[in-house]
PDB file of C-alpha atoms in Angstrom:
ATOM      1  CA  VAL A  27     191.939  99.493  39.604  1.00  0.00           C
ATOM      2  CA  THR A  28     192.267  95.949  41.457  1.00  0.00           C
ATOM      3  CA  TYR A  29     189.877  95.178  44.513  1.00  0.00           C
ATOM      4  CA  SER A  30     189.489  92.420  46.626  1.00  0.00           C
ATOM      5  CA  TYR A  31     187.527  92.411  49.450  1.00  0.00           C
ATOM      6  CA  ASP A  32     188.717  88.939  51.437  1.00  0.00           C
ATOM      7  CA  GLY A  33     192.322  90.011  50.714  1.00  0.00           C
ATOM      8  CA  GLU A  34     192.362  86.763  48.593  1.00  0.00           C
ATOM      9  CA  LYS A  35     190.588  86.716  45.194  1.00  0.00           C
ATOM     10  CA  ASN A  36     189.909  89.709  43.391  1.00  0.00           C
ATOM     11  CA  ALA A  37     186.701  90.979  42.974  1.00  0.00           C
ATOM     12  CA  LEU A  38     188.108  93.077  40.122  1.00  0.00           C
ATOM     13  CA  ASN A  39     191.313  92.896  38.389  1.00  0.00           C
ATOM     14  CA  ASP A  40     193.306  95.813  36.881  1.00  0.00           C
ATOM     15  CA  VAL A  41     190.003  96.614  35.150  1.00  0.00           C
ATOM     16  CA  SER A  42     190.901 100.416  32.532  1.00  0.00           C
ATOM     17  CA  LEU A  43     188.570 102.441  30.996  1.00  0.00           C
ATOM     18  CA  ARG A  44     188.129 105.426  30.123  1.00  0.00           C
ATOM     19  CA  ILE A  45     183.746 107.103  30.322  1.00  0.00           C
ATOM     20  CA  LYS A  46     183.034 110.358  28.839  1.00  0.00           C
ATOM     21  CA  PRO A  47     181.216 113.669  29.711  1.00  0.00           C
ATOM     22  CA  GLY A  48     177.940 112.621  28.070  1.00  0.00           C
ATOM     23  CA  GLN A  49     177.888 109.672  27.717  1.00  0.00           C
ATOM     24  CA  THR A  50     175.706 106.623  28.258  1.00  0.00           C
ATOM     25  CA  ILE A  51     178.109 103.057  28.867  1.00  0.00           C
ATOM     26  CA  ALA A  52     176.767  99.531  30.638  1.00  0.00           C
ATOM     27  CA  LEU A  53     178.097  96.996  32.054  1.00  0.00           C
ATOM     28  CA  VAL A  54     176.451  93.155  31.863  1.00  0.00           C
ATOM     29  CA  GLY A  55     178.042  89.824  32.045  1.00  0.00           C
ATOM     30  CA  ALA A  56     177.368  87.414  35.456  1.00  0.00           C
ATOM     31  CA  SER A  57     176.379  87.810  38.677  1.00  0.00           C
ATOM     32  CA  GLY A  58     179.825  88.461  40.906  1.00  0.00           C
ATOM     33  CA  GLY A  59     181.595  89.426  37.989  1.00  0.00           C
ATOM     34  CA  GLY A  60     182.854  92.922  39.365  1.00  0.00           C
ATOM     35  CA  LYS A  61     179.288  95.061  38.322  1.00  0.00           C
ATOM     36  CA  THR A  62     178.259  97.048  41.335  1.00  0.00           C
ATOM     37  CA  THR A  63     182.484  96.234  42.123  1.00  0.00           C
ATOM     38  CA  LEU A  64     182.890  98.888  39.959  1.00  0.00           C
ATOM     39  CA  ALA A  65     179.967 100.958  40.061  1.00  0.00           C
ATOM     40  CA  ASN A  66     180.830 101.026  43.984  1.00  0.00           C
ATOM     41  CA  ILE A  67     184.523 101.991  43.411  1.00  0.00           C
ATOM     42  CA  VAL A  68     184.158 104.924  41.202  1.00  0.00           C
ATOM     43  CA  THR A  69     181.711 106.298  44.012  1.00  0.00           C
ATOM     44  CA  ARG A  70     184.178 105.839  46.383  1.00  0.00           C
ATOM     45  CA  PHE A  71     182.560 103.618  48.584  1.00  0.00           C
ATOM     46  CA  PHE A  72     185.800 102.046  49.016  1.00  0.00           C
ATOM     47  CA  ASP A  73     188.855 102.558  47.722  1.00  0.00           C
ATOM     48  CA  PRO A  74     190.406 100.092  45.193  1.00  0.00           C
ATOM     49  CA  ASP A  75     193.582  98.429  46.686  1.00  0.00           C
ATOM     50  CA  GLU A  76     195.637  99.321  43.230  1.00  0.00           C
ATOM     51  CA  GLY A  77     194.562 102.238  40.343  1.00  0.00           C
ATOM     52  CA  ARG A  78     193.011 104.837  40.787  1.00  0.00           C
ATOM     53  CA  ILE A  79     189.565 106.886  39.577  1.00  0.00           C
ATOM     54  CA  LEU A  80     189.821 110.587  37.985  1.00  0.00           C
ATOM     55  CA  ILE A  81     186.959 112.673  37.307  1.00  0.00           C
ATOM     56  CA  GLY A  82     187.927 115.772  35.752  1.00  0.00           C
ATOM     57  CA  ASN A  83     191.508 114.406  36.136  1.00  0.00           C
ATOM     58  CA  THR A  84     191.578 114.749  39.084  1.00  0.00           C
ATOM     59  CA  ASP A  85     191.947 111.479  41.949  1.00  0.00           C
ATOM     60  CA  ILE A  86     188.527 111.415  43.606  1.00  0.00           C
ATOM     61  CA  ARG A  87     190.286 111.288  47.145  1.00  0.00           C
ATOM     62  CA  GLU A  88     191.262 114.377  46.279  1.00  0.00           C
ATOM     63  CA  ILE A  89     187.764 115.724  46.650  1.00  0.00           C
ATOM     64  CA  PRO A  90     185.924 115.732  49.518  1.00  0.00           C
ATOM     65  CA  LYS A  91     183.229 113.592  49.852  1.00  0.00           C
ATOM     66  CA  GLU A  92     179.999 116.085  49.988  1.00  0.00           C
ATOM     67  CA  THR A  93     181.114 117.123  47.113  1.00  0.00           C
ATOM     68  CA  LEU A  94     181.257 114.287  45.184  1.00  0.00           C
ATOM     69  CA  MET A  95     178.698 112.860  46.745  1.00  0.00           C
ATOM     70  CA  ASN A  96     176.707 116.554  45.203  1.00  0.00           C
ATOM     71  CA  LYS A  97     178.995 114.917  41.563  1.00  0.00           C
ATOM     72  CA  VAL A  98     176.946 111.961  41.302  1.00  0.00           C
ATOM     73  CA  SER A  99     173.198 110.096  42.072  1.00  0.00           C
ATOM     74  CA  PHE A 100     172.307 106.594  42.365  1.00  0.00           C
ATOM     75  CA  VAL A 101     169.164 104.732  41.197  1.00  0.00           C
ATOM     76  CA  PHE A 102     169.625 101.271  42.950  1.00  0.00           C
ATOM     77  CA  GLN A 103     167.534  98.620  41.716  1.00  0.00           C
ATOM     78  CA  ASN A 104     165.848  98.443  45.258  1.00  0.00           C
ATOM     79  CA  SER A 105     165.378 101.997  45.946  1.00  0.00           C
ATOM     80  CA  ARG A 106     163.256 102.586  49.455  1.00  0.00           C
ATOM     81  CA  LEU A 107     161.149 105.646  50.932  1.00  0.00           C
ATOM     82  CA  ILE A 108     161.271 106.623  54.176  1.00  0.00           C
ATOM     83  CA  LYS A 109     158.726 107.317  55.648  1.00  0.00           C
ATOM     84  CA  ALA A 110     157.776 110.890  55.577  1.00  0.00           C
ATOM     85  CA  SER A 111     155.624 112.874  52.967  1.00  0.00           C
ATOM     86  CA  ILE A 112     155.932 111.797  49.171  1.00  0.00           C
ATOM     87  CA  LEU A 113     157.232 115.678  48.897  1.00  0.00           C
ATOM     88  CA  GLU A 114     159.882 115.591  51.998  1.00  0.00           C
ATOM     89  CA  ASN A 115     160.917 112.407  50.222  1.00  0.00           C
ATOM     90  CA  VAL A 116     162.137 113.962  47.184  1.00  0.00           C
ATOM     91  CA  ARG A 117     163.272 116.703  48.554  1.00  0.00           C
ATOM     92  CA  MET A 118     166.025 114.968  50.632  1.00  0.00           C
ATOM     93  CA  ALA A 119     168.148 115.025  46.832  1.00  0.00           C
ATOM     94  CA  LYS A 120     167.773 119.301  47.462  1.00  0.00           C
ATOM     95  CA  PRO A 121     166.422 120.296  51.017  1.00  0.00           C
ATOM     96  CA  GLY A 122     166.345 123.782  49.770  1.00  0.00           C
ATOM     97  CA  ALA A 123     163.860 123.250  46.915  1.00  0.00           C
ATOM     98  CA  ALA A 124     160.641 124.709  46.467  1.00  0.00           C
ATOM     99  CA  ARG A 125     158.214 122.788  46.227  1.00  0.00           C
ATOM    100  CA  GLU A 126     157.204 123.699  42.354  1.00  0.00           C
ATOM    101  CA  GLU A 127     160.462 122.099  41.385  1.00  0.00           C
ATOM    102  CA  ILE A 128     159.436 119.179  43.293  1.00  0.00           C
ATOM    103  CA  ALA A 129     156.189 118.985  41.506  1.00  0.00           C
ATOM    104  CA  HIS A 130     158.604 119.139  38.275  1.00  0.00           C
ATOM    105  CA  ALA A 131     161.325 116.683  38.994  1.00  0.00           C
ATOM    106  CA  LEU A 132     157.642 113.752  39.944  1.00  0.00           C
ATOM    107  CA  LYS A 133     155.839 114.796  36.778  1.00  0.00           C
ATOM    108  CA  ALA A 134     159.234 114.781  34.717  1.00  0.00           C
ATOM    109  CA  ALA A 135     159.063 110.603  36.683  1.00  0.00           C
ATOM    110  CA  GLN A 136     156.320 109.604  35.001  1.00  0.00           C
ATOM    111  CA  CYS A 137     154.449 109.483  39.209  1.00  0.00           C
ATOM    112  CA  MET A 138     151.560 112.090  38.195  1.00  0.00           C
ATOM    113  CA  ASP A 139     149.035 108.523  38.517  1.00  0.00           C
ATOM    114  CA  ILE A 140     150.508 108.175  41.901  1.00  0.00           C
ATOM    115  CA  ILE A 141     150.025 111.203  43.234  1.00  0.00           C
ATOM    116  CA  GLU A 142     146.134 111.728  42.055  1.00  0.00           C
ATOM    117  CA  LYS A 143     145.485 108.123  43.762  1.00  0.00           C
ATOM    118  CA  LEU A 144     146.707 110.110  47.122  1.00  0.00           C
ATOM    119  CA  PRO A 145     144.187 110.885  50.105  1.00  0.00           C
ATOM    120  CA  ASN A 146     146.050 114.138  50.243  1.00  0.00           C
ATOM    121  CA  GLY A 147     149.075 114.022  47.302  1.00  0.00           C
ATOM    122  CA  ILE A 148     151.607 114.660  47.671  1.00  0.00           C
ATOM    123  CA  ASP A 149     151.208 115.458  51.062  1.00  0.00           C
ATOM    124  CA  THR A 150     150.828 112.222  51.201  1.00  0.00           C
ATOM    125  CA  VAL A 151     153.269 110.351  54.500  1.00  0.00           C
ATOM    126  CA  VAL A 152     153.983 106.743  53.151  1.00  0.00           C
ATOM    127  CA  GLY A 153     154.142 104.296  55.715  1.00  0.00           C
ATOM    128  CA  THR A 154     150.174 105.782  57.630  1.00  0.00           C
ATOM    129  CA  ASN A 155     146.841 104.855  57.041  1.00  0.00           C
ATOM    130  CA  GLY A 156     147.047 102.216  54.660  1.00  0.00           C
ATOM    131  CA  VAL A 157     148.875 104.304  52.637  1.00  0.00           C
ATOM    132  CA  TYR A 158     152.079 101.717  50.369  1.00  0.00           C
ATOM    133  CA  LEU A 159     153.719 102.017  47.123  1.00  0.00           C
ATOM    134  CA  SER A 160     154.521  98.918  45.184  1.00  0.00           C
ATOM    135  CA  GLY A 161     158.436  98.547  44.046  1.00  0.00           C
ATOM    136  CA  GLY A 162     157.873 100.010  41.048  1.00  0.00           C
ATOM    137  CA  GLU A 163     156.291 102.923  41.820  1.00  0.00           C
ATOM    138  CA  GLN A 164     158.762 103.546  44.942  1.00  0.00           C
ATOM    139  CA  GLN A 165     161.199 103.487  41.992  1.00  0.00           C
ATOM    140  CA  ARG A 166     160.126 106.475  40.336  1.00  0.00           C
ATOM    141  CA  ILE A 167     159.896 108.564  43.435  1.00  0.00           C
ATOM    142  CA  ALA A 168     163.346 107.584  43.586  1.00  0.00           C
ATOM    143  CA  ILE A 169     164.275 108.757  40.144  1.00  0.00           C
ATOM    144  CA  ALA A 170     162.310 112.124  41.050  1.00  0.00           C
ATOM    145  CA  ARG A 171     164.765 112.292  43.139  1.00  0.00           C
ATOM    146  CA  ALA A 172     167.229 111.889  40.913  1.00  0.00           C
ATOM    147  CA  ILE A 173     165.933 114.336  38.461  1.00  0.00           C
ATOM    148  CA  LEU A 174     166.036 117.078  41.188  1.00  0.00           C
ATOM    149  CA  LYS A 175     169.491 116.569  42.646  1.00  0.00           C
ATOM    150  CA  ASN A 176     170.279 116.773  39.478  1.00  0.00           C
ATOM    151  CA  ALA A 177     173.808 115.401  39.011  1.00  0.00           C
ATOM    152  CA  PRO A 178     176.238 115.571  35.767  1.00  0.00           C
ATOM    153  CA  ILE A 179     176.713 111.805  36.533  1.00  0.00           C
ATOM    154  CA  LEU A 180     174.015 108.896  37.113  1.00  0.00           C
ATOM    155  CA  ILE A 181     174.757 105.296  38.342  1.00  0.00           C
ATOM    156  CA  LEU A 182     171.097 102.674  37.358  1.00  0.00           C
ATOM    157  CA  ASP A 183     171.866  99.723  39.526  1.00  0.00           C
ATOM    158  CA  GLU A 184     169.643  97.126  37.806  1.00  0.00           C
ATOM    159  CA  ALA A 185     166.733 100.394  38.439  1.00  0.00           C
ATOM    160  CA  THR A 186     163.990  97.807  36.417  1.00  0.00           C
ATOM    161  CA  ALA A 187     164.754  95.045  38.546  1.00  0.00           C
ATOM    162  CA  PHE A 188     161.996  94.594  40.470  1.00  0.00           C
ATOM    163  CA  ALA A 189     159.533  96.095  38.182  1.00  0.00           C
ATOM    164  CA  ASP A 190     156.267  94.573  36.589  1.00  0.00           C
ATOM    165  CA  PRO A 191     154.765  95.590  32.488  1.00  0.00           C
ATOM    166  CA  ASP A 192     153.156  99.099  33.045  1.00  0.00           C
ATOM    167  CA  ASN A 193     155.603 100.235  35.843  1.00  0.00           C
ATOM    168  CA  GLU A 194     158.865  98.873  33.030  1.00  0.00           C
ATOM    169  CA  VAL A 195     157.992 100.898  30.764  1.00  0.00           C
ATOM    170  CA  LEU A 196     156.907 104.179  33.266  1.00  0.00           C
ATOM    171  CA  ILE A 197     160.153 103.964  34.539  1.00  0.00           C
ATOM    172  CA  GLN A 198     162.235 103.803  30.861  1.00  0.00           C
ATOM    173  CA  GLN A 199     160.939 106.819  30.242  1.00  0.00           C
ATOM    174  CA  ALA A 200     161.134 108.746  33.936  1.00  0.00           C
ATOM    175  CA  LEU A 201     165.005 107.181  33.575  1.00  0.00           C
ATOM    176  CA  SER A 202     165.631 109.007  29.442  1.00  0.00           C
ATOM    177  CA  ALA A 203     164.884 112.140  31.064  1.00  0.00           C
ATOM    178  CA  LEU A 204     166.675 111.934  33.677  1.00  0.00           C
ATOM    179  CA  SER A 205     169.770 111.058  32.100  1.00  0.00           C
ATOM    180  CA  LYS A 206     169.369 113.265  29.446  1.00  0.00           C
ATOM    181  CA  GLY A 207     172.651 115.582  29.368  1.00  0.00           C
ATOM    182  CA  LYS A 208     173.780 112.475  32.063  1.00  0.00           C
ATOM    183  CA  THR A 209     176.895 111.007  31.969  1.00  0.00           C
ATOM    184  CA  VAL A 210     175.586 107.392  32.726  1.00  0.00           C
ATOM    185  CA  ILE A 211     176.246 104.507  34.173  1.00  0.00           C
ATOM    186  CA  MET A 212     174.104 101.567  34.111  1.00  0.00           C
ATOM    187  CA  ILE A 213     174.288  98.360  35.483  1.00  0.00           C
ATOM    188  CA  ALA A 214     172.193  95.702  33.328  1.00  0.00           C
ATOM    189  CA  HIS A 215     170.488  92.266  33.160  1.00  0.00           C
ATOM    190  CA  ARG A 216     167.246  93.102  30.976  1.00  0.00           C
ATOM    191  CA  LEU A 217     169.853  93.873  28.484  1.00  0.00           C
ATOM    192  CA  SER A 218     166.960  95.350  26.232  1.00  0.00           C
ATOM    193  CA  SER A 219     167.452  98.098  28.726  1.00  0.00           C
ATOM    194  CA  ILE A 220     171.131  99.313  27.338  1.00  0.00           C
ATOM    195  CA  THR A 221     170.997  98.633  23.382  1.00  0.00           C
ATOM    196  CA  ASP A 222     171.561 102.190  23.289  1.00  0.00           C
ATOM    197  CA  ALA A 223     174.487 102.719  25.235  1.00  0.00           C
ATOM    198  CA  ASP A 224     177.814 104.319  23.655  1.00  0.00           C
ATOM    199  CA  CYS A 225     179.649 101.487  25.136  1.00  0.00           C
ATOM    200  CA  ILE A 226     178.966  98.123  26.566  1.00  0.00           C
ATOM    201  CA  TYR A 227     181.172  96.467  28.617  1.00  0.00           C
ATOM    202  CA  VAL A 228     181.684  92.667  29.708  1.00  0.00           C
ATOM    203  CA  LEU A 229     182.778  91.420  33.373  1.00  0.00           C
ATOM    204  CA  GLN A 230     184.210  88.294  34.077  1.00  0.00           C
ATOM    205  CA  ASP A 231     185.308  87.348  36.868  1.00  0.00           C
ATOM    206  CA  GLY A 232     186.240  90.656  37.339  1.00  0.00           C
ATOM    207  CA  LYS A 233     187.780  92.105  34.075  1.00  0.00           C
ATOM    208  CA  ILE A 234     186.813  93.539  31.045  1.00  0.00           C
ATOM    209  CA  ALA A 235     186.423  90.273  28.566  1.00  0.00           C
ATOM    210  CA  GLU A 236     184.599  91.774  25.660  1.00  0.00           C
ATOM    211  CA  SER A 237     183.860  95.935  24.864  1.00  0.00           C
ATOM    212  CA  GLY A 238     181.960  97.359  22.520  1.00  0.00           C
ATOM    213  CA  THR A 239     178.251  99.470  21.345  1.00  0.00           C
ATOM    214  CA  ARG A 240     175.636  96.254  20.854  1.00  0.00           C
ATOM    215  CA  SER A 241     176.157  95.577  16.995  1.00  0.00           C
ATOM    216  CA  LYS A 242     180.300  95.172  17.643  1.00  0.00           C
ATOM    217  CA  LEU A 243     179.493  93.066  20.524  1.00  0.00           C
ATOM    218  CA  ILE A 244     177.334  90.353  18.100  1.00  0.00           C
ATOM    219  CA  GLU A 245     178.958  90.614  15.376  1.00  0.00           C
ATOM    220  CA  ARG A 246     182.135  89.029  17.754  1.00  0.00           C
ATOM    221  CA  LYS A 247     180.140  86.094  18.687  1.00  0.00           C
ATOM    222  CA  GLY A 248     181.615  86.158  22.505  1.00  0.00           C
ATOM    223  CA  ILE A 249     180.402  86.495  25.484  1.00  0.00           C
ATOM    224  CA  PHE A 250     177.813  89.314  24.865  1.00  0.00           C
ATOM    225  CA  THR A 251     176.430  87.033  22.080  1.00  0.00           C
ATOM    226  CA  ARG A 252     175.331  84.141  24.257  1.00  0.00           C
ATOM    227  CA  MET A 253     173.700  86.417  26.608  1.00  0.00           C
ATOM    228  CA  TRP A 254     171.761  88.250  23.955  1.00  0.00           C
ATOM    229  CA  LYS A 255     170.847  84.830  23.138  1.00  0.00           C
ATOM    230  CA  ASN A 256     169.297  83.709  26.018  1.00  0.00           C
ATOM    231  CA  TYR A 257     168.111  86.859  27.539  1.00  0.00           C
ATOM    232  CA  SER A 258     165.602  87.405  23.695  1.00  0.00           C
ATOM    233  CA  GLU A 259     164.646  83.206  23.402  1.00  0.00           C
ATOM    234  CA  ALA A 260     163.873  84.365  27.821  1.00  0.00           C
ATOM    235  CA  ALA A 261     161.411  86.801  26.696  1.00  0.00           C
ATOM    236  CA  GLU A 262     159.862  84.849  23.229  1.00  0.00           C
ATOM    237  CA  TRP A 263     159.060  82.424  25.859  1.00  0.00           C
ATOM    238  CA  ARG A 264     157.750  84.798  28.483  1.00  0.00           C
ATOM    239  CA  ILE A 265     155.484  86.546  25.484  1.00  0.00           C
ATOM    240  CA  ALA A 266     154.785  83.399  24.218  1.00  0.00           C
ATOM    241  CA  LYS A 267     153.819  82.085  27.608  1.00  0.00           C
ATOM    242  CA  GLU A 268     151.308  85.179  28.401  1.00  0.00           C
ATOM    243  CA  ALA A 269     149.289  85.161  25.350  1.00  0.00           C
ATOM    244  CA  LYS A 270     149.177  81.300  26.248  1.00  0.00           C
ATOM    245  CA  ALA A 271     147.608  82.473  29.717  1.00  0.00           C
TER     246      ALA A 271
END
């Protein structure tokens, strides 16, 4: 596929890839490289200028939008909840869901510590009477919503980007539960979250510059190797700083 926002510079330039059912793939690279654009095109937020996307050998332009949306779940880096109860926020993913289903999804998403501290449990309305959740807590509620939806394709866009260390551990556990049996497309800056991906695609200037498993990419000593080295050094610096503090 090829796509341009302005008709002048291509955000994606002749990108081709194949994701097998049940695979987890990761999209990495510098900001502006095309990661989010590629994820948006996969879900038909907009259509490519050239090329096509197939799901099960069917062009997604031939799939009704409602049907396509039922096949895909999203967890964005900055998930927000509506001013409603926790129960209703999660039930948005499946309007006919029973209370027990919603409770099960919240438990799978590591949300029970959140529910236990709220005055009315899952019936507590977010955003009223001083009831507010942190970004990481909202993220876990959003994951519960995706677990309830149980769509076969999952897109994670920097899902742990704004989480504090405690929430990040719980979010990773929740994402692990959510990802079981799914086809997963991950966009990540925190390279530690993609070490087990079946294939990592390095995007640069709208093109796939490298692809492979983490170990294979590190062996190539190319773009990903530099990214991994920089990420590891930054992580070690943060740990050293925290230990000193």
